[in-house]
């Protein structure tokens, strides 16, 4: 195992809303080692993006973040003053956002925005900053980098802008990159290129990569480990091959059943769906969050909060009291019974 | 950028031409000019003589083209009262009015933009509410009343500032405030609205994610984008100010174009009024053009259009 880059333990986000207190992230725990790609998956509204923003300390002003431990390498990020946090952000950890079309400032050239990132943190000259920008633009697959530096965001396509965002994230050589659905807003053909590039750069620069996505196809290809989130909680985590081979949580199994498999899924066959909706996260919910949608729910599921427990080594953890039954095919049995 | 500039310049010239047409027709809108000059109860023969002397008997398009041709050569006619070329009088007074306008708009922007930014950074705070109140008061207050109030307090009670004249810089303080204050609320509210919108945009989050210091995020990344509509507004308001200077210059007895306009109106000095309207309109067109150019500089996306 490589050096520990990111440690997240019991991360919580609370946001006061009109109806009460919203708990979009409830005790999220995971870690990232150098050279690892950790994918956070889950459907919309499960708290993935807020988890990313919470790590970067970029939450909306009204949101309150707490954590048992939140560390970047040996540096704690919890309770750090904003000025100190700004020194870390963009320097030792960087973020890539979902919307490349709006994430670059329309008023400044690409070059200005790239160079600014390194001039802020490192004692380099303007010339060296430009050199680094040209180098990285080339590295992320942008041709004629020198000319591109003089262009404005509106002169670039979405795919190119996302490449610029990636280059920008790499300017200071961070130990960790957090990418929040970096390909969602892009054309399908571009999506694959961008992901391939991210995976490649992650290996080349030997960084930790947190990739937030709801595309399990992506996860299968580039993840080292997977964190499955549901309604603000981690419901299952472990090495990617194990999660895909033998999911232990009914939600994970449901998610995987949604993917059509070429050669296996028959033409015209219905894809899997998870019936029901994500529960409201306003107020306390002291029992299994998935209970209302779970096909194998039992009374005990609604009796008490379900802890995240280790399952058979290799860092595998599941938040389900019927995990053993799920592994044994309880869901399939429930499906045929229904 | 060049194509955009030329296009805007073309539009500006068209507007200027339209303005010249309207200004020219002012003479006829107010009735028979010959009759107006001759005065009430003048003999028919005198009126006809005046008509011929000033060339009002020629076809109207000939009069317009003649007037335009002369105007383009700097000849705006002779003043009926001052017996001097209108252009000489106007260009002698113009610097004073422009100076007053520049001071007033500077005062307005220097006050309004920082206040707008601060209000946006802490929306709904006490500061925001106080500035909103000031804005409402400012917009509601007639400028002549505000000017008189300033004179009363700063000139009469406290004797801090000179009341009339234009002998020193101090003379321009009260007129500039009186003229500029009226513009402050609109600029402040627009800056606030623009900043609020920009501050919640994705690229501001990107700037923060880069670890930029808050001041840099605010002034480099946010203000430049938020200020774009403010530039256009400031240009329009500057135009209003040139008009508003008629009241302010009269109150403070500053010998500018506004004061001249007031005098000319009182004395029915048509060529003078015509020329003042034309010159002020051209300046307004010019300033709007400059604002367009400044915006194109600020926002590269405009340059394409």
Coordinates of C-alpha atoms in Angstrom, one line a residue:
Chain A
X1 CA 0.0 0.0 0.0
X2 CA 1.2 3.5 -0.8
X3 CA 1.3 6.6 1.3
X4 CA -2.1 7.6 2.7
X5 CA -3.2 10.7 0.9
X6 CA -6.7 11.3 2.2
X7 CA -8.4 10.1 5.4
X8 CA -12.1 10.8 5.8
X9 CA -13.7 9.6 9.0
X10 CA -17.3 10.2 10.1
X11 CA -17.7 13.3 7.8
X12 CA -21.0 15.1 8.3
X13 CA -22.6 18.0 6.5
X14 CA -25.6 19.8 8.0
X15 CA -27.6 22.5 6.2
X16 CA -30.4 24.4 7.9
X17 CA -33.4 24.5 5.6
X18 CA -37.0 25.8 6.1
X19 CA -38.3 22.4 7.1
X20 CA -35.6 21.7 9.7
X21 CA -32.0 20.4 9.5
X22 CA -30.9 18.7 6.3
X23 CA -28.3 15.9 6.8
X24 CA -27.0 15.3 3.2
X25 CA -23.8 13.6 4.4
X26 CA -24.0 11.4 7.4
X27 CA -20.8 9.9 8.7
X28 CA -19.0 9.2 5.5
X29 CA -15.8 7.3 6.0
X30 CA -13.2 6.3 3.4
X31 CA -9.5 6.8 2.5
X32 CA -7.4 7.2 -0.6
X33 CA -3.8 6.1 -1.0
X34 CA -1.3 7.5 -3.4
X35 CA -1.8 5.9 -6.8
X36 CA -5.4 4.9 -6.0
X37 CA -8.6 5.8 -7.8
X38 CA -11.5 5.7 -5.4
X39 CA -14.9 6.1 -7.0
X40 CA -17.9 7.4 -5.1
X41 CA -21.1 6.1 -6.7
X42 CA -24.7 6.6 -6.0
X43 CA -27.8 8.2 -7.5
X44 CA -28.5 12.0 -7.6
X45 CA -29.0 13.5 -4.2
X46 CA -27.1 10.8 -2.2
X47 CA -24.5 13.3 -1.0
X48 CA -21.6 12.5 -3.4
X49 CA -21.0 16.1 -4.6
X50 CA -21.4 17.6 -1.1
X51 CA -18.8 15.1 0.2
X52 CA -16.4 16.3 -2.4
X53 CA -17.1 20.0 -1.6
X54 CA -16.7 19.2 2.1
X55 CA -13.3 17.7 1.5
X56 CA -12.2 20.9 -0.4
X57 CA -13.9 23.1 2.2
X58 CA -16.0 24.7 -0.6
X59 CA -19.4 24.1 0.9
X60 CA -22.1 26.7 0.7
X61 CA -21.8 29.3 3.5
X62 CA -24.9 28.0 5.3
X63 CA -23.6 24.4 5.4
X64 CA -21.8 23.1 8.5
X65 CA -19.1 20.5 8.2
X66 CA -17.9 18.2 11.0
X67 CA -15.6 15.2 11.0
X68 CA -13.9 12.9 13.4
X69 CA -10.9 13.0 11.1
X70 CA -10.2 14.8 7.9
X71 CA -6.6 14.6 6.8
X72 CA -4.6 15.3 3.6
X73 CA -1.4 13.4 4.0
X74 CA -0.2 14.4 7.5
X75 CA -2.2 17.7 7.5
X76 CA -5.5 17.9 9.2
X77 CA -8.1 19.8 7.3
X78 CA -10.7 20.0 10.1
X79 CA -10.9 23.3 11.9
X80 CA -8.2 24.9 9.7
X81 CA -8.5 28.6 9.3
X82 CA -9.6 29.7 5.8
X83 CA -6.3 31.4 5.0
X84 CA -4.4 28.2 5.7
X85 CA -7.0 26.2 3.8
X86 CA -6.5 28.5 0.8
X87 CA -2.8 27.6 0.9
X88 CA -3.6 23.9 0.6
X89 CA -6.4 24.2 -2.0
X90 CA -5.2 24.1 -5.5
X91 CA -1.8 23.4 -4.3
X92 CA -1.8 20.0 -2.5
X93 CA -5.3 19.1 -3.6
X94 CA -7.3 20.2 -6.6
X95 CA -10.7 19.8 -7.9
X96 CA -12.3 19.2 -11.3
X97 CA -15.9 20.2 -11.6
X98 CA -18.9 18.9 -13.4
X99 CA -19.6 21.8 -15.7
X100 CA -16.6 22.7 -17.9
X101 CA -18.8 25.2 -19.8
X102 CA -19.2 27.5 -16.8
X103 CA -16.2 26.6 -14.7
X104 CA -13.8 28.9 -16.4
X105 CA -13.9 32.7 -16.1
X106 CA -15.2 34.1 -19.4
X107 CA -13.2 37.3 -19.0
X108 CA -9.7 35.9 -18.8
X109 CA -7.5 33.9 -21.2
X110 CA -6.9 30.2 -20.6
X111 CA -3.2 31.1 -20.0
X112 CA -4.0 33.7 -17.4
X113 CA -6.2 31.2 -15.5
X114 CA -3.7 28.4 -15.7
X115 CA -0.7 30.4 -14.7
X116 CA -2.6 32.0 -11.8
X117 CA -3.0 28.6 -10.1
X118 CA 0.8 28.1 -9.8
X119 CA 1.8 31.7 -9.3
X120 CA -0.5 31.7 -6.2
X121 CA 1.3 28.8 -4.6
X122 CA 4.8 28.4 -5.9
X123 CA 7.7 30.8 -6.1
X124 CA 8.0 30.6 -9.9
X125 CA 8.5 33.3 -12.5
X126 CA 5.7 34.2 -14.9
X127 CA 7.8 32.6 -17.7
X128 CA 8.1 29.4 -15.8
X129 CA 4.4 29.4 -15.1
X130 CA 3.8 29.8 -18.8
X131 CA 6.2 26.9 -19.6
X132 CA 4.4 24.7 -17.1
X133 CA 1.0 25.7 -18.6
X134 CA 2.2 24.9 -22.1
X135 CA 3.6 21.6 -21.0
X136 CA 0.5 20.5 -19.2
X137 CA -1.9 21.6 -22.0
X138 CA 0.2 19.4 -24.3
X139 CA 0.0 16.6 -21.7
X140 CA -3.8 16.7 -21.5
X141 CA -3.9 16.4 -25.3
X142 CA -4.4 20.0 -26.4
X143 CA -2.5 20.8 -29.6
X144 CA -1.0 24.2 -30.4
X145 CA -0.8 24.9 -26.7
X146 CA 1.0 28.2 -27.1
X147 CA -1.9 29.6 -29.1
X148 CA -4.5 28.1 -26.8
X149 CA -3.1 30.1 -23.9
X150 CA -4.1 33.3 -25.6
X151 CA -7.7 32.1 -26.2
X152 CA -10.7 32.7 -24.1
X153 CA -13.0 30.0 -22.7
X154 CA -15.8 30.8 -25.2
X155 CA -13.5 29.9 -28.1
X156 CA -13.1 26.3 -26.8
X157 CA -15.5 23.3 -26.9
X158 CA -16.7 21.6 -23.7
X159 CA -14.2 18.8 -24.1
X160 CA -11.3 21.2 -24.5
X161 CA -12.4 23.2 -21.5
X162 CA -12.5 20.1 -19.3
X163 CA -9.0 19.3 -20.5
X164 CA -8.0 22.8 -19.5
X165 CA -9.6 22.3 -16.1
X166 CA -7.6 19.1 -15.7
X167 CA -4.4 20.9 -16.6
X168 CA -5.3 23.6 -14.2
X169 CA -5.7 21.0 -11.4
X170 CA -2.3 19.6 -12.2
X171 CA -0.5 22.9 -12.2
X172 CA 0.9 22.6 -8.7
X173 CA 1.4 18.9 -8.8
X174 CA -1.2 18.0 -6.1
X175 CA -1.2 14.8 -4.1
X176 CA -5.0 14.5 -4.5
X177 CA -7.5 15.3 -7.2
X178 CA -11.2 15.3 -6.5
X179 CA -13.2 15.0 -9.7
X180 CA -16.9 15.6 -9.4
X181 CA -18.7 13.9 -12.3
X182 CA -16.1 15.4 -14.8
X183 CA -17.7 13.8 -17.8
X184 CA -21.5 14.2 -17.2
X185 CA -21.8 17.4 -19.2
X186 CA -19.8 16.1 -22.2
X187 CA -20.6 14.1 -25.3
X188 CA -20.4 10.4 -25.0
X189 CA -17.4 10.1 -27.3
X190 CA -15.6 12.8 -25.4
X191 CA -16.5 11.2 -22.0
X192 CA -14.3 8.1 -22.7
X193 CA -11.3 10.2 -23.8
X194 CA -11.5 12.4 -20.7
X195 CA -11.7 9.5 -18.3
X196 CA -8.9 7.7 -20.1
X197 CA -6.8 10.8 -19.7
X198 CA -7.7 11.2 -16.0
X199 CA -6.7 7.5 -15.3
X200 CA -3.5 7.9 -17.3
X201 CA -2.5 11.2 -15.5
X202 CA -3.3 9.7 -12.1
X203 CA -0.9 6.9 -12.8
X204 CA 1.8 9.1 -14.3
X205 CA 1.7 11.7 -11.5
X206 CA 1.1 9.0 -8.9
X207 CA -1.7 10.9 -7.2
X208 CA -4.7 9.9 -5.3
X209 CA -7.9 10.4 -7.3
X210 CA -11.4 10.7 -5.9
X211 CA -13.8 10.3 -8.8
X212 CA -17.5 11.0 -8.2
X213 CA -19.8 9.4 -10.7
X214 CA -23.1 7.6 -11.2
X215 CA -21.7 5.7 -14.2
X216 CA -20.8 2.2 -13.1
X217 CA -19.2 1.5 -16.5
X218 CA -16.6 4.1 -15.6
X219 CA -16.1 2.6 -12.2
X220 CA -15.5 -0.9 -13.5
X221 CA -12.8 0.4 -15.8
X222 CA -10.8 2.8 -13.7
X223 CA -11.5 2.4 -10.0
X224 CA -9.2 0.8 -7.5
X225 CA -11.8 0.9 -4.8
X226 CA -15.5 1.8 -4.7
X227 CA -17.5 3.7 -2.1
X228 CA -21.3 3.2 -2.7
X229 CA -23.4 6.0 -1.1
X230 CA -27.1 6.0 -0.5
X231 CA -29.1 8.8 1.2
X232 CA -26.0 10.4 2.8
X233 CA -24.4 7.2 4.0
X234 CA -21.7 4.9 2.8
X235 CA -23.6 1.6 2.3
X236 CA -20.8 -0.5 0.9
X237 CA -17.1 -0.1 0.2
X238 CA -14.4 -2.3 -1.0
X239 CA -12.1 -3.3 -4.0
X240 CA -13.8 -2.8 -7.3
X241 CA -13.6 -6.4 -8.5
X242 CA -15.2 -7.7 -5.3
X243 CA -18.0 -5.1 -5.4
X244 CA -18.8 -6.0 -8.9
X245 CA -18.4 -9.8 -8.5
X246 CA -20.3 -10.1 -5.2
X247 CA -22.2 -7.0 -4.0
X248 CA -23.3 -7.5 -0.4
X249 CA -25.7 -4.6 -0.1
X250 CA -29.2 -4.8 -1.7
X251 CA -28.7 -1.2 -3.0
X252 CA -25.4 -2.1 -4.7
X253 CA -26.9 -5.2 -6.2
X254 CA -29.8 -3.1 -7.5
X255 CA -27.4 -0.6 -9.0
X256 CA -25.5 -3.3 -10.8
X257 CA -28.7 -4.9 -12.1
X258 CA -29.4 -1.6 -13.8
X259 CA -26.4 -2.0 -16.2
X260 CA -27.1 -3.8 -19.4
X261 CA -24.3 -6.4 -20.1
X262 CA -23.5 -6.9 -23.8
X263 CA -24.1 -10.5 -24.8
X264 CA -25.8 -11.3 -21.5
X265 CA -28.8 -8.9 -21.4
X266 CA -31.3 -10.1 -24.1
X267 CA -32.7 -7.6 -26.6
X268 CA -36.0 -6.2 -25.3
X269 CA -35.4 -7.4 -21.8
X270 CA -36.3 -5.0 -19.1
X271 CA -33.3 -3.5 -17.3
X272 CA -33.3 -3.5 -13.5
X273 CA -34.9 -0.6 -11.7
X274 CA -34.8 0.2 -8.0
X275 CA -38.4 1.1 -7.2
X276 CA -39.2 4.0 -4.8
X277 CA -37.4 7.2 -4.1
X278 CA -34.5 8.4 -2.0
X279 CA -35.9 9.3 1.4
X280 CA -35.9 12.9 2.6
X281 CA -32.8 13.7 4.6
X282 CA -34.4 16.4 6.8
X283 CA -34.4 15.3 10.4
X284 CA -33.0 12.2 12.1
X285 CA -33.5 8.7 10.6
X286 CA -32.3 6.2 13.2
X287 CA -32.6 3.1 11.0
X288 CA -31.6 1.7 7.7
X289 CA -32.0 4.4 5.0
X290 CA -32.7 1.9 2.3
X291 CA -35.5 0.1 4.2
X292 CA -38.3 1.8 2.3
X293 CA -37.0 0.5 -1.0
X294 CA -35.4 -2.8 0.0
X295 CA -37.0 -6.0 -1.4
X296 CA -35.7 -8.1 1.5
X297 CA -36.5 -5.7 4.4
X298 CA -37.2 -7.2 7.8
X299 CA -38.5 -5.6 11.0
X300 CA -35.0 -5.4 12.5
X301 CA -34.0 -3.1 9.7
X302 CA -36.3 -0.5 11.0
X303 CA -35.4 -1.0 14.7
X304 CA -32.0 0.7 15.0
X305 CA -29.3 2.4 12.9
X306 CA -27.3 -0.1 10.9
X307 CA -23.5 0.2 11.4
X308 CA -21.0 -0.2 8.6
X309 CA -19.3 -3.5 9.4
X310 CA -16.3 -5.3 8.0
X311 CA -17.1 -8.2 5.7
X312 CA -14.5 -10.8 4.9
X313 CA -11.3 -8.7 4.9
X314 CA -9.6 -6.6 2.1
X315 CA -11.2 -3.5 3.5
X316 CA -14.7 -4.7 2.5
X317 CA -17.4 -3.0 4.6
X318 CA -21.2 -3.2 4.3
X319 CA -24.0 -1.4 6.0
X320 CA -26.7 -4.2 6.0
X321 CA -27.8 -6.7 8.6
X322 CA -28.7 -9.2 5.9
X323 CA -25.4 -8.9 4.0
X324 CA -24.8 -12.6 4.3
X325 CA -28.2 -13.3 2.8
X326 CA -27.7 -10.9 0.0
X327 CA -24.4 -12.6 -0.9
X328 CA -26.3 -15.9 -0.8
X329 CA -28.8 -14.7 -3.4
X330 CA -31.7 -13.5 -1.2
X331 CA -32.6 -10.7 -3.7
X332 CA -32.8 -13.0 -6.6
X333 CA -35.1 -15.3 -4.5
X334 CA -37.2 -12.3 -3.6
X335 CA -37.4 -11.2 -7.2
X336 CA -38.6 -14.6 -8.4
X337 CA -41.1 -14.8 -5.6
X338 CA -42.5 -11.4 -6.5
Chain B
X1 CA -12.4 43.4 -32.2
X2 CA -11.8 45.7 -35.2
X3 CA -15.0 44.6 -36.9
X4 CA -16.9 45.1 -33.7
X5 CA -15.4 48.6 -33.2
X6 CA -16.3 49.6 -36.7
X7 CA -19.8 48.3 -36.4
X8 CA -20.4 50.2 -33.1
X9 CA -18.8 53.3 -34.7
X10 CA -21.2 53.0 -37.7
X11 CA -24.2 52.8 -35.3
X12 CA -22.9 55.8 -33.4
X13 CA -22.6 57.9 -36.6
X14 CA -26.1 56.9 -37.6
X15 CA -27.4 58.0 -34.1
X16 CA -25.5 61.3 -34.4
X17 CA -27.0 61.9 -37.8
X18 CA -30.5 61.3 -36.4
X19 CA -29.8 63.6 -33.5
X20 CA -28.7 66.3 -35.9
X21 CA -32.0 65.9 -37.8
X22 CA -34.0 66.2 -34.6
X23 CA -32.0 69.1 -33.4
X24 CA -32.4 70.9 -36.6
X25 CA -36.2 70.4 -36.6
X26 CA -36.3 71.9 -33.1
X27 CA -36.5 75.3 -34.7
X28 CA -39.7 74.5 -36.5
X29 CA -41.3 72.4 -33.7
X30 CA -41.4 75.6 -31.6
X31 CA -43.3 77.5 -34.3
X32 CA -42.3 79.9 -37.0
X33 CA -38.7 80.9 -36.1
X34 CA -39.0 84.3 -38.0
X35 CA -42.0 85.2 -35.9
X36 CA -40.2 84.1 -32.7
X37 CA -37.2 86.3 -33.5
X38 CA -39.3 89.3 -34.6
X39 CA -41.3 89.2 -31.4
X40 CA -45.0 89.6 -30.7
X41 CA -46.7 92.4 -32.6
X42 CA -44.0 92.8 -35.2
X43 CA -44.9 94.1 -38.6
X44 CA -45.5 91.6 -41.4
X45 CA -42.7 93.2 -43.5
X46 CA -40.2 92.9 -40.7
X47 CA -41.0 89.2 -40.2
X48 CA -40.5 88.6 -44.0
X49 CA -37.2 90.4 -43.8
X50 CA -36.0 88.3 -40.9
X51 CA -37.2 85.2 -42.7
X52 CA -35.1 86.1 -45.7
X53 CA -32.1 87.3 -43.7
X54 CA -31.8 84.0 -41.8
X55 CA -32.7 81.9 -44.9
X56 CA -35.9 80.5 -43.4
X57 CA -37.5 81.0 -46.8
X58 CA -35.5 78.2 -48.5
X59 CA -36.7 74.6 -48.9
X60 CA -36.3 72.8 -45.6
X61 CA -33.9 70.1 -46.9
X62 CA -31.7 72.8 -48.3
X63 CA -31.7 74.5 -44.9
X64 CA -30.8 71.3 -43.2
X65 CA -28.0 70.3 -45.5
X66 CA -26.6 73.9 -45.3
X67 CA -26.9 73.8 -41.5
X68 CA -25.3 70.3 -41.3
X69 CA -22.5 71.3 -43.7
X70 CA -21.7 74.4 -41.6
X71 CA -21.9 72.4 -38.4
X72 CA -19.5 69.8 -39.7
X73 CA -17.1 72.7 -40.3
X74 CA -17.5 74.0 -36.8
X75 CA -19.9 76.8 -37.7
X76 CA -23.0 76.4 -35.6
X77 CA -24.5 79.8 -36.4
X78 CA -24.4 83.1 -34.6
X79 CA -26.1 83.7 -31.2
X80 CA -29.1 86.0 -31.4
X81 CA -28.2 87.6 -28.1
X82 CA -24.5 87.4 -27.7
X83 CA -23.7 88.4 -31.3
X84 CA -20.9 85.9 -31.3
X85 CA -20.4 82.6 -33.1
X86 CA -22.2 79.9 -31.2
X87 CA -19.4 77.5 -31.5
X88 CA -16.9 79.9 -29.7
X89 CA -19.3 80.4 -26.8
X90 CA -20.0 76.7 -26.5
X91 CA -16.4 75.5 -26.6
X92 CA -15.5 78.1 -24.1
X93 CA -18.1 76.8 -21.6
X94 CA -17.9 73.1 -22.5
X95 CA -14.7 72.3 -20.4
X96 CA -16.4 73.5 -17.2
X97 CA -19.4 71.2 -17.8
X98 CA -17.3 68.3 -18.7
X99 CA -15.2 68.8 -15.6
X100 CA -18.3 68.9 -13.5
X101 CA -19.7 65.8 -15.1
X102 CA -16.4 64.0 -14.7
X103 CA -16.1 64.9 -11.0
X104 CA -19.8 63.9 -10.5
X105 CA -19.6 60.5 -12.2
X106 CA -16.2 59.8 -10.5
X107 CA -17.8 60.6 -7.1
X108 CA -20.8 58.4 -7.9
X109 CA -18.7 55.4 -9.1
X110 CA -16.2 55.6 -6.3
X111 CA -19.0 55.7 -3.8
X112 CA -21.4 53.2 -5.4
X113 CA -19.2 50.4 -6.7
X114 CA -17.5 49.6 -3.4
X115 CA -20.8 49.9 -1.6
X116 CA -22.4 47.6 -4.1
X117 CA -19.6 45.0 -3.7
X118 CA -19.8 45.1 0.1
X119 CA -23.6 44.8 0.0
X120 CA -23.2 41.7 -2.2
X121 CA -20.6 40.1 -0.1
X122 CA -22.8 40.3 3.0
X123 CA -26.4 40.2 1.5
X124 CA -29.2 41.1 3.9
X125 CA -26.7 42.3 6.5
X126 CA -27.3 45.6 8.4
X127 CA -24.9 47.2 6.0
X128 CA -26.9 46.0 3.0
X129 CA -30.1 47.3 4.5
X130 CA -28.6 50.7 5.3
X131 CA -27.2 51.1 1.8
X132 CA -30.6 50.1 0.4
X133 CA -32.3 52.8 2.5
X134 CA -29.7 55.4 1.3
X135 CA -30.4 54.2 -2.3
X136 CA -34.1 54.7 -2.0
X137 CA -33.7 58.1 -0.4
X138 CA -31.2 59.1 -3.1
X139 CA -33.5 58.1 -5.9
X140 CA -36.5 59.8 -4.4
X141 CA -34.8 63.1 -3.6
X142 CA -35.1 65.9 -6.3
X143 CA -31.6 67.1 -7.2
X144 CA -32.4 70.8 -6.8
X145 CA -33.7 70.2 -3.3
X146 CA -30.6 68.1 -2.4
X147 CA -28.4 70.9 -3.8
X148 CA -30.1 73.5 -1.7
X149 CA -29.8 71.4 1.4
X150 CA -26.1 71.0 0.8
X151 CA -25.7 74.7 0.4
X152 CA -27.7 75.3 3.5
X153 CA -25.5 73.0 5.7
X154 CA -22.1 73.1 4.1
X155 CA -22.2 76.7 2.8
X156 CA -24.4 78.7 5.2
X157 CA -24.4 76.9 8.6
X158 CA -21.0 75.3 8.7
X159 CA -19.2 77.6 6.2
X160 CA -17.1 74.7 5.0
X161 CA -17.5 75.1 1.2
X162 CA -18.0 78.1 -1.2
X163 CA -21.6 78.3 -2.4
X164 CA -21.2 79.7 -5.9
X165 CA -18.7 80.4 -8.6
X166 CA -15.9 78.3 -10.0
X167 CA -12.7 79.9 -8.7
X168 CA -11.2 76.8 -7.1
X169 CA -11.6 73.1 -6.8
X170 CA -13.6 73.6 -3.7
X171 CA -16.3 75.2 -5.8
X172 CA -16.8 71.9 -7.6
X173 CA -17.3 69.8 -4.4
X174 CA -20.9 70.5 -3.7
X175 CA -22.1 70.6 -7.3
X176 CA -20.3 67.3 -8.0
X177 CA -22.0 65.6 -5.0
X178 CA -25.4 67.1 -5.9
X179 CA -25.1 65.9 -9.4
X180 CA -23.4 62.6 -8.7
X181 CA -25.5 61.5 -5.7
X182 CA -28.5 61.0 -7.9
X183 CA -26.6 58.4 -10.0
X184 CA -25.2 56.5 -6.9
X185 CA -28.3 54.4 -6.0
X186 CA -28.8 52.9 -9.5
X187 CA -25.1 52.0 -9.9
X188 CA -24.9 50.6 -6.4
X189 CA -28.0 48.4 -6.8
X190 CA -26.8 47.1 -10.2
X191 CA -23.3 46.4 -8.8
X192 CA -24.8 44.5 -5.9
X193 CA -27.1 42.5 -8.2
X194 CA -24.3 41.7 -10.6
X195 CA -22.0 40.7 -7.9
X196 CA -24.6 38.5 -6.2
X197 CA -25.1 36.6 -9.5
X198 CA -21.4 36.3 -10.3
X199 CA -20.4 35.2 -6.8
X200 CA -22.7 32.2 -7.1
X201 CA -21.3 31.2 -10.5
X202 CA -19.2 28.1 -11.2
X203 CA -16.0 30.0 -12.1
X204 CA -15.9 31.7 -8.8
X205 CA -16.0 28.3 -7.1
X206 CA -13.1 27.3 -9.5
X207 CA -11.2 30.4 -8.4
X208 CA -11.7 29.5 -4.8
X209 CA -10.7 25.9 -5.5
X210 CA -7.4 27.2 -6.8
X211 CA -6.8 28.6 -3.4
X212 CA -6.9 32.3 -4.5
X213 CA -7.2 34.8 -1.7
X214 CA -10.7 36.2 -1.1
X215 CA -9.8 39.7 -2.3
X216 CA -8.4 38.3 -5.5
X217 CA -11.5 36.2 -6.1
X218 CA -13.7 39.2 -5.4
X219 CA -11.9 41.8 -7.4
X220 CA -10.2 39.9 -10.2
X221 CA -12.7 37.2 -10.9
X222 CA -16.0 38.6 -9.8
X223 CA -16.0 42.4 -10.2
X224 CA -14.8 42.3 -13.8
X225 CA -17.8 40.3 -14.8
X226 CA -20.2 42.1 -12.6
X227 CA -19.2 45.5 -13.7
X228 CA -20.1 45.1 -17.4
X229 CA -23.8 46.2 -17.1
X230 CA -22.6 48.9 -14.7
X231 CA -20.4 50.4 -17.4
X232 CA -23.4 50.7 -19.8
X233 CA -25.5 52.2 -17.0
X234 CA -22.8 54.7 -16.0
X235 CA -22.6 55.9 -19.6
X236 CA -26.4 56.5 -19.7
X237 CA -26.3 58.2 -16.4
X238 CA -23.5 60.4 -17.5
X239 CA -25.8 61.5 -20.3
X240 CA -28.5 62.3 -17.8
X241 CA -25.9 64.2 -15.8
X242 CA -25.1 66.5 -18.7
X243 CA -28.8 67.3 -18.9
X244 CA -29.1 67.6 -15.1
X245 CA -26.2 70.0 -15.0
X246 CA -28.6 72.6 -16.3
X247 CA -30.3 72.7 -12.8
X248 CA -27.1 72.2 -10.8
X249 CA -25.1 74.8 -12.7
X250 CA -27.9 77.3 -12.4
X251 CA -28.1 76.7 -8.6
X252 CA -24.4 77.0 -8.1
X253 CA -23.9 79.6 -10.8
X254 CA -21.2 77.7 -12.6
X255 CA -20.5 79.1 -16.0
X256 CA -20.9 75.9 -18.0
X257 CA -23.0 74.6 -20.8
X258 CA -26.0 74.0 -18.5
X259 CA -26.1 77.6 -17.3
X260 CA -25.7 78.7 -20.9
X261 CA -28.6 76.6 -21.9
X262 CA -30.8 78.1 -19.1
X263 CA -29.8 81.6 -20.3
X264 CA -30.5 80.8 -23.9
X265 CA -33.9 79.3 -23.1
X266 CA -34.9 82.4 -21.2
X267 CA -33.7 84.6 -24.1
X268 CA -35.1 82.4 -26.9
X269 CA -31.7 82.2 -28.4
X270 CA -32.5 79.4 -30.9
X271 CA -29.2 78.7 -32.6
X272 CA -27.5 78.5 -29.2
X273 CA -30.1 76.1 -27.8
X274 CA -29.9 74.1 -30.9
X275 CA -26.1 73.9 -30.7
X276 CA -26.1 73.0 -27.1
X277 CA -28.5 70.1 -27.6
X278 CA -26.5 68.9 -30.6
X279 CA -23.1 69.1 -28.7
X280 CA -24.5 67.4 -25.6
X281 CA -26.1 64.7 -27.7
X282 CA -22.9 64.1 -29.7
X283 CA -21.0 63.8 -26.4
X284 CA -23.6 61.3 -25.2
X285 CA -23.2 59.3 -28.3
X286 CA -19.5 59.4 -28.0
X287 CA -19.6 58.2 -24.4
X288 CA -21.9 55.4 -25.2
X289 CA -19.5 54.3 -27.9
X290 CA -16.6 54.4 -25.4
X291 CA -18.7 52.4 -23.0
X292 CA -19.2 49.8 -25.7
X293 CA -15.5 49.7 -26.3
X294 CA -14.7 49.4 -22.6
X295 CA -17.2 46.5 -22.3
X296 CA -15.7 44.7 -25.3
X297 CA -12.4 45.0 -23.5
X298 CA -13.8 43.6 -20.2
X299 CA -15.8 40.8 -21.8
X300 CA -14.1 39.0 -24.7
X301 CA -17.4 37.4 -25.7
X302 CA -18.8 40.8 -26.7
X303 CA -16.0 41.3 -29.3
X304 CA -17.4 38.5 -31.4
X305 CA -20.9 39.9 -31.7

